């Protein structure tokens, strides 16, 4: 199973100045629940922003310029290579833009947190994809000052 996890604003922003442009209590809970005990694939910039492998999961960093190796940490040169490295384990693609764009053709399910805000001057956006390729199911809502809706996009069987 290959999943993708992202939070995006109503105007499709996922980043601003190299950061997630919101802090919403409970918004990242789903990420931890889904990825713990599994494989997380992220781009070099996302990994460097975090600065260390995520606990209780294997982290594969996709980079063509740097090598990361350690306990539960490896490097791949592409999304396809990262998926092969994961073998039969569940894989979750966790950003950023380039990785999402490369991964969308491979994913079985996308967990998209729709953050109910517009971000001015966002500089990183979630890539376009054909919603007709997916069954869409709205899930839990949350947030206090800024609301969010968890939406699951499951690829339709061909």
Short mmCIF file of C-alpha atoms in Angstrom, two decimals:
data_model
loop_
_atom_site.label_atom_id
_atom_site.label_comp_id
_atom_site.label_asym_id
_atom_site.label_seq_id
_atom_site.Cartn_x
_atom_site.Cartn_y
_atom_site.Cartn_z
CA UNK A 1 0.00 0.00 0.00
CA UNK A 2 1.32 3.39 -0.99
CA UNK A 3 -0.26 6.36 0.73
CA UNK A 4 0.32 10.09 0.55
CA UNK A 5 -0.26 12.48 3.44
CA UNK A 6 -0.59 16.24 3.04
CA UNK A 7 -2.32 19.24 4.55
CA UNK A 8 -3.28 21.98 2.13
CA UNK A 9 -5.13 25.27 2.37
CA UNK A 10 -8.28 26.14 0.44
CA UNK A 11 -6.03 27.80 -2.18
CA UNK A 12 -3.84 24.65 -2.39
CA UNK A 13 -0.85 26.03 -0.42
CA UNK A 14 1.31 23.49 1.42
CA UNK A 15 4.24 25.76 2.26
CA UNK A 16 5.43 29.31 2.71
CA UNK A 17 9.08 30.30 3.18
CA UNK A 18 10.07 26.67 3.71
CA UNK A 19 7.56 26.12 6.52
CA UNK A 20 4.06 24.74 7.00
CA UNK A 21 2.07 28.00 7.21
CA UNK A 22 -0.22 27.02 10.13
CA UNK A 23 -0.12 25.42 13.55
CA UNK A 24 -3.37 23.66 14.36
CA UNK A 25 -3.69 21.57 17.48
CA UNK A 26 -4.44 17.95 16.53
CA UNK A 27 -3.85 18.47 12.80
CA UNK A 28 -0.74 16.26 12.73
CA UNK A 29 -2.28 13.48 14.83
CA UNK A 30 -3.36 11.51 11.74
CA UNK A 31 0.18 11.63 10.34
CA UNK A 32 1.60 9.99 13.45
CA UNK A 33 -1.20 7.41 13.65
CA UNK A 34 -0.82 6.34 10.01
CA UNK A 35 2.96 6.36 9.73
CA UNK A 36 4.10 4.84 13.05
CA UNK A 37 5.56 1.40 12.39
CA UNK A 38 5.68 2.02 8.64
CA UNK A 39 7.90 3.70 6.03
CA UNK A 40 7.86 7.47 5.52
CA UNK A 41 9.29 8.84 2.28
CA UNK A 42 10.17 12.53 2.19
CA UNK A 43 12.25 14.92 0.15
CA UNK A 44 15.58 16.33 1.27
CA UNK A 45 14.21 19.76 2.22
CA UNK A 46 11.42 18.22 4.30
CA UNK A 47 13.93 15.97 6.05
CA UNK A 48 16.32 18.86 6.74
CA UNK A 49 13.45 20.90 8.20
CA UNK A 50 12.77 18.07 10.69
CA UNK A 51 16.48 17.34 11.15
CA UNK A 52 16.28 13.67 12.24
CA UNK A 53 14.59 10.37 11.39
CA UNK A 54 11.05 10.09 12.71
CA UNK A 55 10.71 7.83 15.77
CA UNK A 56 9.21 4.35 15.42
CA UNK A 57 9.26 4.31 11.63
CA UNK A 58 11.71 3.93 8.78
CA UNK A 59 12.53 7.18 6.99
CA UNK A 60 13.65 7.18 3.36
CA UNK A 61 14.88 10.54 2.09
CA UNK A 62 14.69 11.10 -1.66
CA UNK A 63 17.72 13.11 -2.72
CA UNK A 64 20.04 13.18 -5.69
CA UNK A 65 22.59 15.41 -3.93
CA UNK A 66 22.99 14.09 -0.37
CA UNK A 67 23.20 10.69 1.34
CA UNK A 68 21.47 10.02 4.64
CA UNK A 69 22.13 6.76 6.42
CA UNK A 70 21.60 5.54 9.94
CA UNK A 71 19.27 3.54 12.10
CA UNK A 72 15.88 3.55 10.34
CA UNK A 73 17.25 6.08 7.82
CA UNK A 74 18.15 5.56 4.16
CA UNK A 75 18.42 7.55 0.94
CA UNK A 76 16.87 6.88 -2.47
CA UNK A 77 17.35 8.83 -5.69
CA UNK A 78 13.65 8.65 -6.72
CA UNK A 79 10.19 7.85 -5.40
CA UNK A 80 10.22 4.63 -7.43
CA UNK A 81 13.49 3.54 -5.80
CA UNK A 82 12.16 4.43 -2.33
CA UNK A 83 9.05 2.31 -2.93
CA UNK A 84 11.22 -0.63 -4.04
CA UNK A 85 13.42 -0.21 -0.94
CA UNK A 86 10.33 -0.42 1.28
CA UNK A 87 9.44 -3.85 -0.08
CA UNK A 88 6.11 -5.08 1.29
CA UNK A 89 5.88 -2.44 4.02
CA UNK A 90 3.25 0.31 3.97
CA UNK A 91 4.70 3.49 2.47
CA UNK A 92 3.57 7.04 3.20
CA UNK A 93 4.77 9.91 0.99
CA UNK A 94 5.09 13.04 3.12
CA UNK A 95 6.36 15.86 0.91
CA UNK A 96 7.32 18.25 -0.41
CA UNK A 97 5.98 19.39 -3.76
CA UNK A 98 8.41 17.55 -6.06
CA UNK A 99 7.98 14.30 -4.19
CA UNK A 100 4.18 14.59 -4.22
CA UNK A 101 4.20 15.30 -7.96
CA UNK A 102 6.43 12.29 -8.65
CA UNK A 103 4.43 10.03 -6.29
CA UNK A 104 0.81 10.70 -7.32
CA UNK A 105 0.85 8.13 -10.17
CA UNK A 106 1.95 5.43 -7.66
CA UNK A 107 -0.38 6.14 -4.74
CA UNK A 108 -3.29 3.93 -3.75
CA UNK A 109 -4.72 6.43 -1.27
CA UNK A 110 -4.20 10.09 -0.40
CA UNK A 111 -4.96 11.44 3.05
CA UNK A 112 -5.51 15.14 2.46
CA UNK A 113 -6.24 17.44 5.36
CA UNK A 114 -8.19 20.33 3.86
CA UNK A 115 -7.27 23.33 6.04
CA UNK A 116 -10.10 25.86 5.92
CA UNK A 117 -7.98 28.96 5.36
CA UNK A 118 -6.45 30.87 2.47
CA UNK A 119 -2.70 31.52 2.66
CA UNK A 120 -1.48 34.80 1.22
CA UNK A 121 1.87 34.63 -0.61
CA UNK A 122 2.20 30.86 -0.32
CA UNK A 123 5.11 29.63 -2.41
CA UNK A 124 4.64 25.84 -2.40
CA UNK A 125 1.48 24.22 -3.68
CA UNK A 126 0.08 20.69 -3.82
CA UNK A 127 0.33 19.41 -7.41
CA UNK A 128 -2.74 19.15 -9.61
CA UNK A 129 -4.23 15.67 -10.04
CA UNK A 130 -7.35 14.21 -11.63
CA UNK A 131 -9.95 13.80 -8.88
CA UNK A 132 -11.92 11.53 -11.24
CA UNK A 133 -9.26 8.84 -10.64
CA UNK A 134 -10.28 8.65 -6.97
CA UNK A 135 -13.24 7.88 -4.73
CA UNK A 136 -13.49 10.78 -2.28
CA UNK A 137 -14.65 10.43 1.32
CA UNK A 138 -14.83 13.26 3.83
CA UNK A 139 -13.91 12.27 7.35
CA UNK A 140 -13.40 13.94 10.69
CA UNK A 141 -13.33 17.68 11.16
CA UNK A 142 -11.35 19.52 13.78
CA UNK A 143 -9.49 22.66 14.71
CA UNK A 144 -10.43 25.60 16.89
CA UNK A 145 -9.37 28.90 15.30
CA UNK A 146 -8.71 27.28 11.92
CA UNK A 147 -10.90 24.32 10.97
CA UNK A 148 -9.81 21.33 8.92
CA UNK A 149 -11.50 18.40 7.20
CA UNK A 150 -9.76 15.08 6.67
CA UNK A 151 -10.50 13.81 3.18
CA UNK A 152 -9.48 10.40 1.85
CA UNK A 153 -8.91 9.94 -1.88
CA UNK A 154 -8.84 6.21 -2.76
CA UNK A 155 -7.70 5.33 -6.26
CA UNK A 156 -10.47 3.71 -8.29
CA UNK A 157 -9.75 0.18 -9.50
CA UNK A 158 -9.27 -0.04 -13.25
#
